[in-house]
Short mmCIF file of C-alpha atoms in Angstrom, two decimals:
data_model
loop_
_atom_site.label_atom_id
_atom_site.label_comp_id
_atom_site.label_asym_id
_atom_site.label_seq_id
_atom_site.Cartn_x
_atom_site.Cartn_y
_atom_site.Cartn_z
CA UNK A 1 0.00 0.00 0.00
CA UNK A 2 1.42 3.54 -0.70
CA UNK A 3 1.28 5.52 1.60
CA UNK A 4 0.60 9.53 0.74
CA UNK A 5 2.04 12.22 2.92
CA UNK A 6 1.37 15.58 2.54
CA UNK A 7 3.44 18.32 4.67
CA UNK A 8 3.69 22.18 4.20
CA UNK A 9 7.22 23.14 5.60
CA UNK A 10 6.69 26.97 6.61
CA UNK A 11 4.70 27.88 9.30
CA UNK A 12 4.29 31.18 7.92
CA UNK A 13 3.42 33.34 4.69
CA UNK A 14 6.28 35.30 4.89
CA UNK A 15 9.12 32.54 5.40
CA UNK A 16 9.47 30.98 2.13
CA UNK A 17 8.36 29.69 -1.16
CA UNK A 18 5.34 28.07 -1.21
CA UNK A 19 4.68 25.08 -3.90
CA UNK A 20 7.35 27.34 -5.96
CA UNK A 21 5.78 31.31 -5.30
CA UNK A 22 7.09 33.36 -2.31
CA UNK A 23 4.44 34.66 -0.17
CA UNK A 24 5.24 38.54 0.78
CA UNK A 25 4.54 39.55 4.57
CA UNK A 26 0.91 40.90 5.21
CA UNK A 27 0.75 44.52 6.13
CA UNK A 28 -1.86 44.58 9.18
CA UNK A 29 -1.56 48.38 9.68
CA UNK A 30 -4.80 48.75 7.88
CA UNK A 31 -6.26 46.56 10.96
CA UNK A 32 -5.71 49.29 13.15
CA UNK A 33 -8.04 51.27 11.66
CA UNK A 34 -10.93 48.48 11.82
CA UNK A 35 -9.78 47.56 15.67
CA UNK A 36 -9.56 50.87 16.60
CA UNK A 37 -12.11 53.12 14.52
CA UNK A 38 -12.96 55.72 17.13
CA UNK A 39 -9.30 56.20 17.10
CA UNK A 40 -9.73 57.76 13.72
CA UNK A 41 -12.08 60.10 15.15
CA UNK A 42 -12.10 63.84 12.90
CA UNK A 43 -13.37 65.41 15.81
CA UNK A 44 -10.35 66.59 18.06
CA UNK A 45 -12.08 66.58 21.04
CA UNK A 46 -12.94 62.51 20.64
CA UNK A 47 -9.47 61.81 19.33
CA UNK A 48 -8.26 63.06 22.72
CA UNK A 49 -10.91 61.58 24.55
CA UNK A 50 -9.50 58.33 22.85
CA UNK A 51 -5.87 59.04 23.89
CA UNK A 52 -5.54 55.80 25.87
CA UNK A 53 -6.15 53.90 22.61
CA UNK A 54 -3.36 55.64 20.76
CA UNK A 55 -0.26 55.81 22.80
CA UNK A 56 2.79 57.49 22.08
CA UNK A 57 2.30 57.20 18.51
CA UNK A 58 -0.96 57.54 16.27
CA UNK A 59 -2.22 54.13 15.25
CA UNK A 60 -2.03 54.76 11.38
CA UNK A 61 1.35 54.61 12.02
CA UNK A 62 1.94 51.72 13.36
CA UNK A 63 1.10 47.64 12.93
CA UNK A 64 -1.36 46.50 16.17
CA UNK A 65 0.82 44.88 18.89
CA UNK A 66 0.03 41.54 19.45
CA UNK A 67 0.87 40.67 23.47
CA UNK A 68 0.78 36.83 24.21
CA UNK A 69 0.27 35.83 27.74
CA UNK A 70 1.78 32.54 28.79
CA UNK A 71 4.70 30.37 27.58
CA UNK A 72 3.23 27.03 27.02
CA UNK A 73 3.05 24.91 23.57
CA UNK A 74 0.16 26.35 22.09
CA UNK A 75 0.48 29.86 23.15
CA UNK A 76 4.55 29.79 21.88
CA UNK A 77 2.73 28.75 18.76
CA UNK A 78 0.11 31.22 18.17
CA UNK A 79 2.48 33.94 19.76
CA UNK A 80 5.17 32.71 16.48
CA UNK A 81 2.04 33.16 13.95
CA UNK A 82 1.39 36.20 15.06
CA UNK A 83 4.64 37.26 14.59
CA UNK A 84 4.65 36.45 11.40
CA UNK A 85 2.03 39.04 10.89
CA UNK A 86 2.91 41.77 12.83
CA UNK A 87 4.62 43.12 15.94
CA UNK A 88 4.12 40.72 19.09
CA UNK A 89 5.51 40.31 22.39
CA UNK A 90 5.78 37.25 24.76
CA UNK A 91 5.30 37.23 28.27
CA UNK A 92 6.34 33.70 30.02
CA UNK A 93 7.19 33.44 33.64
CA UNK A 94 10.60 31.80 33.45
CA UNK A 95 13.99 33.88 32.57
CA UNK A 96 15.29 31.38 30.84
CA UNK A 97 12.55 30.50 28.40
CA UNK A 98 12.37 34.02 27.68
CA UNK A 99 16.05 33.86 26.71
CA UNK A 100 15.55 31.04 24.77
CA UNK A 101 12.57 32.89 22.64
CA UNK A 102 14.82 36.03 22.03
CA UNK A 103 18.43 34.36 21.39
CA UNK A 104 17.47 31.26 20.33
CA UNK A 105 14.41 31.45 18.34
CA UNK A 106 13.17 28.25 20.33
CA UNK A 107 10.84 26.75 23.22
CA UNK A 108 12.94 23.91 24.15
CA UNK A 109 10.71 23.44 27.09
CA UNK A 110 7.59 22.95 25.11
CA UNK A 111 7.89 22.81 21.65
CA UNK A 112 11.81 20.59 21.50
CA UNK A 113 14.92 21.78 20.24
CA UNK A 114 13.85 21.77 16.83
CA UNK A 115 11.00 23.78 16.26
CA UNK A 116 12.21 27.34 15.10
CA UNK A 117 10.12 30.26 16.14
CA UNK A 118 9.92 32.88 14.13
CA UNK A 119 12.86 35.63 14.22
CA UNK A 120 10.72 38.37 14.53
CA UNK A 121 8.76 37.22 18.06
CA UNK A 122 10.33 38.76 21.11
CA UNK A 123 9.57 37.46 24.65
CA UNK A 124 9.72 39.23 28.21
CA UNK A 125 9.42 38.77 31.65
CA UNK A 126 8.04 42.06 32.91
CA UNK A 127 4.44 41.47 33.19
CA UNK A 128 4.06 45.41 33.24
CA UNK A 129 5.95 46.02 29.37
CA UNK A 130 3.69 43.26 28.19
CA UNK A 131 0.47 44.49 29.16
CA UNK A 132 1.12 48.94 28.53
CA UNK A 133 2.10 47.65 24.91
CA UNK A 134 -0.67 45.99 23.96
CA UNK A 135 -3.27 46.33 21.07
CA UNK A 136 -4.39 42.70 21.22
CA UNK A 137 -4.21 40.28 24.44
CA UNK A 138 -3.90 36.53 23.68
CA UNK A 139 -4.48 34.83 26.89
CA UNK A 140 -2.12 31.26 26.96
CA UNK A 141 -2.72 30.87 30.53
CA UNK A 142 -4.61 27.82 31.93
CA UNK A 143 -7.60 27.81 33.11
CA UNK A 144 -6.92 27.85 36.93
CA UNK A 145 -4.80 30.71 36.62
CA UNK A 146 -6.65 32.27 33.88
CA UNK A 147 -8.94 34.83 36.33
CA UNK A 148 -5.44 35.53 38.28
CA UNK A 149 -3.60 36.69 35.26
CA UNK A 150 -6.88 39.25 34.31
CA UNK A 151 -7.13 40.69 37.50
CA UNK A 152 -3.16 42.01 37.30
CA UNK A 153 -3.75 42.80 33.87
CA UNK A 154 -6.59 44.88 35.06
CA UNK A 155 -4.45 47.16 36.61
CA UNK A 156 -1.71 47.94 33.41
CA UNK A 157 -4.50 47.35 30.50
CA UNK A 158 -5.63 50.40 28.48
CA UNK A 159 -9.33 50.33 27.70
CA UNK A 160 -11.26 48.68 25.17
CA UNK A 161 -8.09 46.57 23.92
CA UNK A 162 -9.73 42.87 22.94
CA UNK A 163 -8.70 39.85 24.43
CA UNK A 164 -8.73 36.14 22.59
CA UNK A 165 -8.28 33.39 24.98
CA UNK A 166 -6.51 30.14 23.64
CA UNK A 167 -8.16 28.12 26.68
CA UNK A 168 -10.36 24.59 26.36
CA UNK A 169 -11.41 24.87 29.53
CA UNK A 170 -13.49 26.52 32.73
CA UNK A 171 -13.15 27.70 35.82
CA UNK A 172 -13.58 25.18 39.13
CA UNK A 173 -15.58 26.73 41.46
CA UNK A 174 -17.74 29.30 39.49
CA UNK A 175 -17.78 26.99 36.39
CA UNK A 176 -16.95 30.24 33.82
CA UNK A 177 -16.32 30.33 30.71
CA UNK A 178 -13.01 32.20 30.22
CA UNK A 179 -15.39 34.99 28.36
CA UNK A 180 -17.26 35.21 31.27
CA UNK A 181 -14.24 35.88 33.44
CA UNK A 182 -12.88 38.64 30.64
CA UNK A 183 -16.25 40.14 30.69
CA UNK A 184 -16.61 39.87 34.38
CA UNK A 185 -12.71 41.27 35.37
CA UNK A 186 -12.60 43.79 32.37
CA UNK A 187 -15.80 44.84 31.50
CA UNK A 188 -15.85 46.89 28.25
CA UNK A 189 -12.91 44.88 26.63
CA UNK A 190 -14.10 42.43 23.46
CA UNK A 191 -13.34 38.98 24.53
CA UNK A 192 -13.36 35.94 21.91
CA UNK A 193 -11.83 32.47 21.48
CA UNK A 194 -9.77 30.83 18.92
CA UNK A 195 -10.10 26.99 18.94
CA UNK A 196 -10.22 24.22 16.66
CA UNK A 197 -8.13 20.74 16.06
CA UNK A 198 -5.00 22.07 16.63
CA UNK A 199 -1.99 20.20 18.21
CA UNK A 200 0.33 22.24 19.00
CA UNK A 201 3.82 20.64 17.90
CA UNK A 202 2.25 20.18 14.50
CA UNK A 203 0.79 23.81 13.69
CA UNK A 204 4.26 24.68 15.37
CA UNK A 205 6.26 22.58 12.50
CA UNK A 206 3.89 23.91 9.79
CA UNK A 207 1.47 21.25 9.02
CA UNK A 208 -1.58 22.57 7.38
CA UNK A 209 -4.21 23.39 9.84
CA UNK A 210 -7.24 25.75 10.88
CA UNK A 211 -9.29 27.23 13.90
CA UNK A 212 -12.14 29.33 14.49
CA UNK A 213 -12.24 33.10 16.37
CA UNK A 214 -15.20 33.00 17.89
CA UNK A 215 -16.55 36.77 19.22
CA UNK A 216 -19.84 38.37 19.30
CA UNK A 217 -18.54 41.32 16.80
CA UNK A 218 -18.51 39.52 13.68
CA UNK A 219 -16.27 42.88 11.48
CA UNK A 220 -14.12 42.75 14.86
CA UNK A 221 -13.54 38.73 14.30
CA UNK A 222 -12.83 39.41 10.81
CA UNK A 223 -10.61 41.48 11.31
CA UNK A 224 -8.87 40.15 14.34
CA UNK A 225 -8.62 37.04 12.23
CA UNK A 226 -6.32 38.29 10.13
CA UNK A 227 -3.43 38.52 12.47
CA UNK A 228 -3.58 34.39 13.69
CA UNK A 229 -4.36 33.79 9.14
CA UNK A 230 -1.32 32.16 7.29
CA UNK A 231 -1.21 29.87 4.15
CA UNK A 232 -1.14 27.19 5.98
CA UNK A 233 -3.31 27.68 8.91
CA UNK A 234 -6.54 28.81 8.12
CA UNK A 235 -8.75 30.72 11.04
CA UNK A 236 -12.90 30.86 10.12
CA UNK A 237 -14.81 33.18 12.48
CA UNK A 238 -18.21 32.82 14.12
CA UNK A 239 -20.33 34.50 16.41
CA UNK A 240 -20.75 31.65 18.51
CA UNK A 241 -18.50 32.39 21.47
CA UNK A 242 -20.62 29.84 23.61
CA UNK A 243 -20.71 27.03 21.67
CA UNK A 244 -16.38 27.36 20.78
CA UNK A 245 -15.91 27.36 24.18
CA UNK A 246 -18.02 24.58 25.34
CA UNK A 247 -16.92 22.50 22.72
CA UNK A 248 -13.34 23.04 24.13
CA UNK A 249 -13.43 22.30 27.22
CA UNK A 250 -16.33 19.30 26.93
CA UNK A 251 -14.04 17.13 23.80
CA UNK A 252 -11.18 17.37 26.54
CA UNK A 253 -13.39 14.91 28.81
CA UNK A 254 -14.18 12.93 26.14
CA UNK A 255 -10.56 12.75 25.07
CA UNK A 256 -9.70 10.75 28.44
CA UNK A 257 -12.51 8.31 28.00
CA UNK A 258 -11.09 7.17 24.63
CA UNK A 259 -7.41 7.48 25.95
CA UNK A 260 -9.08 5.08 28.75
CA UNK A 261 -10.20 2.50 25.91
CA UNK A 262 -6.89 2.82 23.89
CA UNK A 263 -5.64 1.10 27.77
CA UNK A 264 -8.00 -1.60 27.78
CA UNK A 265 -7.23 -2.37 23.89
CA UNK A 266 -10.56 -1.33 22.24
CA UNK A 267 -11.34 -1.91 18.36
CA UNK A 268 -11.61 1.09 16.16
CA UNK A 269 -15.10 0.27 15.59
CA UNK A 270 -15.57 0.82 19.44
CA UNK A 271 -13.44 3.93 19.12
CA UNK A 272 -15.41 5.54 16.48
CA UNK A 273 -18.71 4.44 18.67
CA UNK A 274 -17.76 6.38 21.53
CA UNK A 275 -16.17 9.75 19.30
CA UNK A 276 -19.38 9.78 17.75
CA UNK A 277 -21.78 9.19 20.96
CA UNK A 278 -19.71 11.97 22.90
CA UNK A 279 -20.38 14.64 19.90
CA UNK A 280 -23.87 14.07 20.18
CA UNK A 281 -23.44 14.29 24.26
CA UNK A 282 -21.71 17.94 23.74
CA UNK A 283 -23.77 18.81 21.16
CA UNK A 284 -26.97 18.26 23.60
CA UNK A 285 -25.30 20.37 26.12
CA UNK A 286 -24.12 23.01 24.21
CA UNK A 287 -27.73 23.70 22.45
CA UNK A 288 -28.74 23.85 26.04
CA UNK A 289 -26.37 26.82 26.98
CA UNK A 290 -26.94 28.69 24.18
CA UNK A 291 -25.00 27.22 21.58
CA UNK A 292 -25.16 26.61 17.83
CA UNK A 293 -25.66 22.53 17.00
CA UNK A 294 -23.69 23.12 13.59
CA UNK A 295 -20.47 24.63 15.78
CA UNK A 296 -20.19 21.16 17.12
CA UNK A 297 -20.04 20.00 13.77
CA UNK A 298 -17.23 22.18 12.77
CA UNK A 299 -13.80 22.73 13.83
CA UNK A 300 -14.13 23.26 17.69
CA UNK A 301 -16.72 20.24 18.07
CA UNK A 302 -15.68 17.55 15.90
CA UNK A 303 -12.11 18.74 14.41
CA UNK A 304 -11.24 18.94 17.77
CA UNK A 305 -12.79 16.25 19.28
CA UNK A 306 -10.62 13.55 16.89
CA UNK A 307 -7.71 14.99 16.99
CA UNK A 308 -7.26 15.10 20.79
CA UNK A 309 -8.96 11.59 20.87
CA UNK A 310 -6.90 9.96 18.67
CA UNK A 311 -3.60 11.88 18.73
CA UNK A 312 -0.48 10.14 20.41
CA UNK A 313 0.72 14.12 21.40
CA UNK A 314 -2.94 15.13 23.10
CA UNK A 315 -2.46 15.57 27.20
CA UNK A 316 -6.20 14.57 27.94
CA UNK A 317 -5.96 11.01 25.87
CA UNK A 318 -2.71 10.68 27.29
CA UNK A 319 -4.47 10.92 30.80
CA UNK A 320 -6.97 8.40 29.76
CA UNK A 321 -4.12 6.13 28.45
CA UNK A 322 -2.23 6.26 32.06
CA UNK A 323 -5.66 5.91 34.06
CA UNK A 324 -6.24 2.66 32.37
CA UNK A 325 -2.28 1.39 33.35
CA UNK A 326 -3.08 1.97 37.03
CA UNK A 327 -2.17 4.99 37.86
CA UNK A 328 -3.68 7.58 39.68
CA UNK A 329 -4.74 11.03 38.92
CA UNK A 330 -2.58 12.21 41.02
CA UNK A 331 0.95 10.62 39.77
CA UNK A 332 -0.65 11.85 35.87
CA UNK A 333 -1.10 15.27 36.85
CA UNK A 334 2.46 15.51 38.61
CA UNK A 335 4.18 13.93 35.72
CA UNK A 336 3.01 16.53 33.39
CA UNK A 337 4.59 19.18 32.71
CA UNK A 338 1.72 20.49 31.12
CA UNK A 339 -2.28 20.75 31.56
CA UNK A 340 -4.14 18.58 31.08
CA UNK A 341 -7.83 20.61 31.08
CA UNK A 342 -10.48 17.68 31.19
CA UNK A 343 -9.01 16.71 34.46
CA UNK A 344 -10.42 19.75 35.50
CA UNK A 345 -13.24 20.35 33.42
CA UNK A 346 -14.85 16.68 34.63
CA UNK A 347 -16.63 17.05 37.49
CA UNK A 348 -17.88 20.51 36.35
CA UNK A 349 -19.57 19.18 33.15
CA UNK A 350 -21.30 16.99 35.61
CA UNK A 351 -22.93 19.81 37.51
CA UNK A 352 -23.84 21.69 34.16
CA UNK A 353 -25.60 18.12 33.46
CA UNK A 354 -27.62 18.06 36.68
CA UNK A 355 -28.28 21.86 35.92
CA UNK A 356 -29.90 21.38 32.52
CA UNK A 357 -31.51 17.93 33.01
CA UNK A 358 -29.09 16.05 30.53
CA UNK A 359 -28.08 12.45 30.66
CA UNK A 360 -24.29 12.35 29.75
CA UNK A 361 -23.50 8.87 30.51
CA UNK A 362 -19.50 9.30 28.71
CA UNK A 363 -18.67 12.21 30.90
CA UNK A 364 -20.44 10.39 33.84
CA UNK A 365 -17.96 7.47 33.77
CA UNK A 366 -14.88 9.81 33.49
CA UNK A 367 -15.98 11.98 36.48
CA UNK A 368 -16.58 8.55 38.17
CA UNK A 369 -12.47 7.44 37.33
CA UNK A 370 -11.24 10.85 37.39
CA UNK A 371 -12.98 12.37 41.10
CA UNK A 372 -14.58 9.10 42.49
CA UNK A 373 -12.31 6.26 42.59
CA UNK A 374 -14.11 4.49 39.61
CA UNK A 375 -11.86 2.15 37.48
CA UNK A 376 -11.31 2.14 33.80
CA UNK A 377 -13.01 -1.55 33.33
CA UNK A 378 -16.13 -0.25 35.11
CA UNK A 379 -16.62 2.87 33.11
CA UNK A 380 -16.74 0.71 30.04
CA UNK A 381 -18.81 -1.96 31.69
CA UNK A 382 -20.89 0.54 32.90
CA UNK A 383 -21.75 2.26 29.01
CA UNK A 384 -22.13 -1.45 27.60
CA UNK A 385 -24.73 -1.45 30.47
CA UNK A 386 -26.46 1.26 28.88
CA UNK A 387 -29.71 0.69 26.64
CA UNK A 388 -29.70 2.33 23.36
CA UNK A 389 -32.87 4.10 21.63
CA UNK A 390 -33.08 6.90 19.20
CA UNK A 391 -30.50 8.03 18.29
CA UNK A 392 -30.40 11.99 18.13
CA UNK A 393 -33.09 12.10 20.73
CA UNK A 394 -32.24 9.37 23.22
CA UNK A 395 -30.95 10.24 26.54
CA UNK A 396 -28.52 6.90 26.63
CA UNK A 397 -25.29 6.13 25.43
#
């Protein structure tokens, strides 16, 4: 059998030749003007009143900053598209990742030694450059230190600057969506989401791939868009902030429940069985919280959901995987040196269940493993136990 493989080698439009033409930079100066339009104000009076937008130096002059917070896989990643595009500017915690951004052009910690970032992305330490710079916040901080990271951002953040979180997940304890928390810490500020079937290590060594900026201001989204938008990885916009966000942080659950079969030696029959039964099980509780049905049919329901199902580099099957060996959550979680957001998200997809009436017997058994001492073998025993009926309107597995 021959087999076909297909790889685009730049992770950028400006890098190289592509298929034999070389693809110029983008100019996104001309975003400013669609960000920022009150900033173009004739009216002296309101371009004053807008000062705060403009800084030192009048935005027609000058390319939107892009400001990346956190110095994981993905957000190293989107921080290196961006770069591509435009000015950006990294801020990680650790001194030495910082160096290795700026001297380097790498994220050994994250991404390996031979991922190259792009030249033009500059990383920092100071919390306070980061956030007085920027035109555009991308939020690369997990979940549980997502609200944290807002509130001192709070305090540097000119107004009305939008804010795209990168995070599959919610918040323990008030069960947020990380729009929710944006809107909550800094009202006023546009919040969105990009999301979609994107591994990080992949996008990073520029396979072909694609997400979706979700925000309630369509023109904004279109425009944001342009700024994560190379050859090779496309980003669609939708309105449905909701429904990208659920699906994030509910195919993360669903992830461990397949990694947990991949343990116990499933088919791929059984595989697909389950993929397909959990998509209708987020799809049924997204509607419910105001979500579109067709975004779970796109790339932040099902893109997503097979990818981090059935990908050897996804964190949540991974989790499944070492559940089913033995171990405990505990020794998974401190073996990682990244998160692993169903973990989390688990027990508080079980209360949105119980909120909205739902039966979600997949996400039942991985609460069960994950928070409840359950073992892998029962979770599966415990679906097989499960009596099917109709199929889009049955409550059972």
């Amino acid at each position: 059998m021959m087999r076909l493989s297909i790889r685009i080698c730049e992770p950028c439009d400006s890098a190289g030749p592509v298929m034999g033409v070389m693809a110029p930079k983008v100019s996104t100066s001309h975003l400013w003007h669609d960000i920022y339009p009150h900033a173009f104000a004739t009216n002296r009076s309101a371009q004053l009143a807008h000062s705060h937008t403009l800084g030192c130096m009048a935005p027609s002059q000058r390319e939107p900053k892009v400001v990346v917070l956190g110095g994981g896989s993905w957000g190293t990643t989107v921080a290196s598209i961006c770069a591509r595009r435009g000015p950006t500017l990294q801020w990680v915690r650790s001194e030495e990742t910082a160096n290795d951004i700026n001297e380097k052009h790498r994220n050994t910690k994250y991404l390996g030694n031979e991922v190259e970032l792009s030249p033009t992305l500059e990383a920092t330490t100071d919390f306070s450059e980061a956030a007085e710079c920027a035109d555009v916040v991308v939020m690369g901080v997990p979940s549980h230190g997502f609200r944290g990271v807002l509130e001192h951002l709070a305090k540097e953040l000119r107004p009305w600057v939008p804010v795209v979180s990168l995070v599959k997940g919610l918040e323990q304890g008030t069960n947020s969506r990380m729009s929710q928390i944006v809107n909550e810490v800094l009202p006023g500020h546009p919040a969105g989401i990009l999301a979609g079937p994107n591994i990080a290590r992949e996008v990073a060594e520029g396979y072909a791939a694609a997400a979706v900026l979700a925000m309630p201001d369509q023109s904004l989204a279109a425009n944001l868009g342009n700024l994560f938008r190379t050859k090779r990885f496309r980003t669609y916009t939708t309105d449905d902030v909701v429904g990208v966000e659920m699906a994030g942080a509910l195919k993360n659950v669903y992830a461990i429940a397949v990694g947990m079969g991949y343990s116990l030696g499933i088919g791929e029959n059984t595989r697909a069985m389950v993929i397909a039964r959990a998509l209708r099980e987020m799809s049924k509780l997204g509607e419910a919280m105001g979500g579109h049905r067709d975004t779970f049919a796109g790339l932040a329901g099902m893109g997503d959901l097979i990818v981090t199902c059935t990908s050897q580099r996804s964190r949540n099957r991974h989790v499944g995987e070492q559940l089913g060996s033995g171990k405990s959550i505990e020794e998974i979680i401190s073996s990682m040196n990244q998160v692993a957001e169903g973990v989390k998200a688990a027990s508080v997809i079980m209360e949105f269940a119980e909120k909205y009436g739902i039966s979600m017997p997949i996400a039942r058994e991985v609460d069960a493993v994950v928070n409840h001492g359950s073992t892998v073998e029962q979770a599966y025993r415990g679906l097989a136990a499960e009596k099917p009926g109709h199929e889009v309107h049955g409550s059972g597995f």
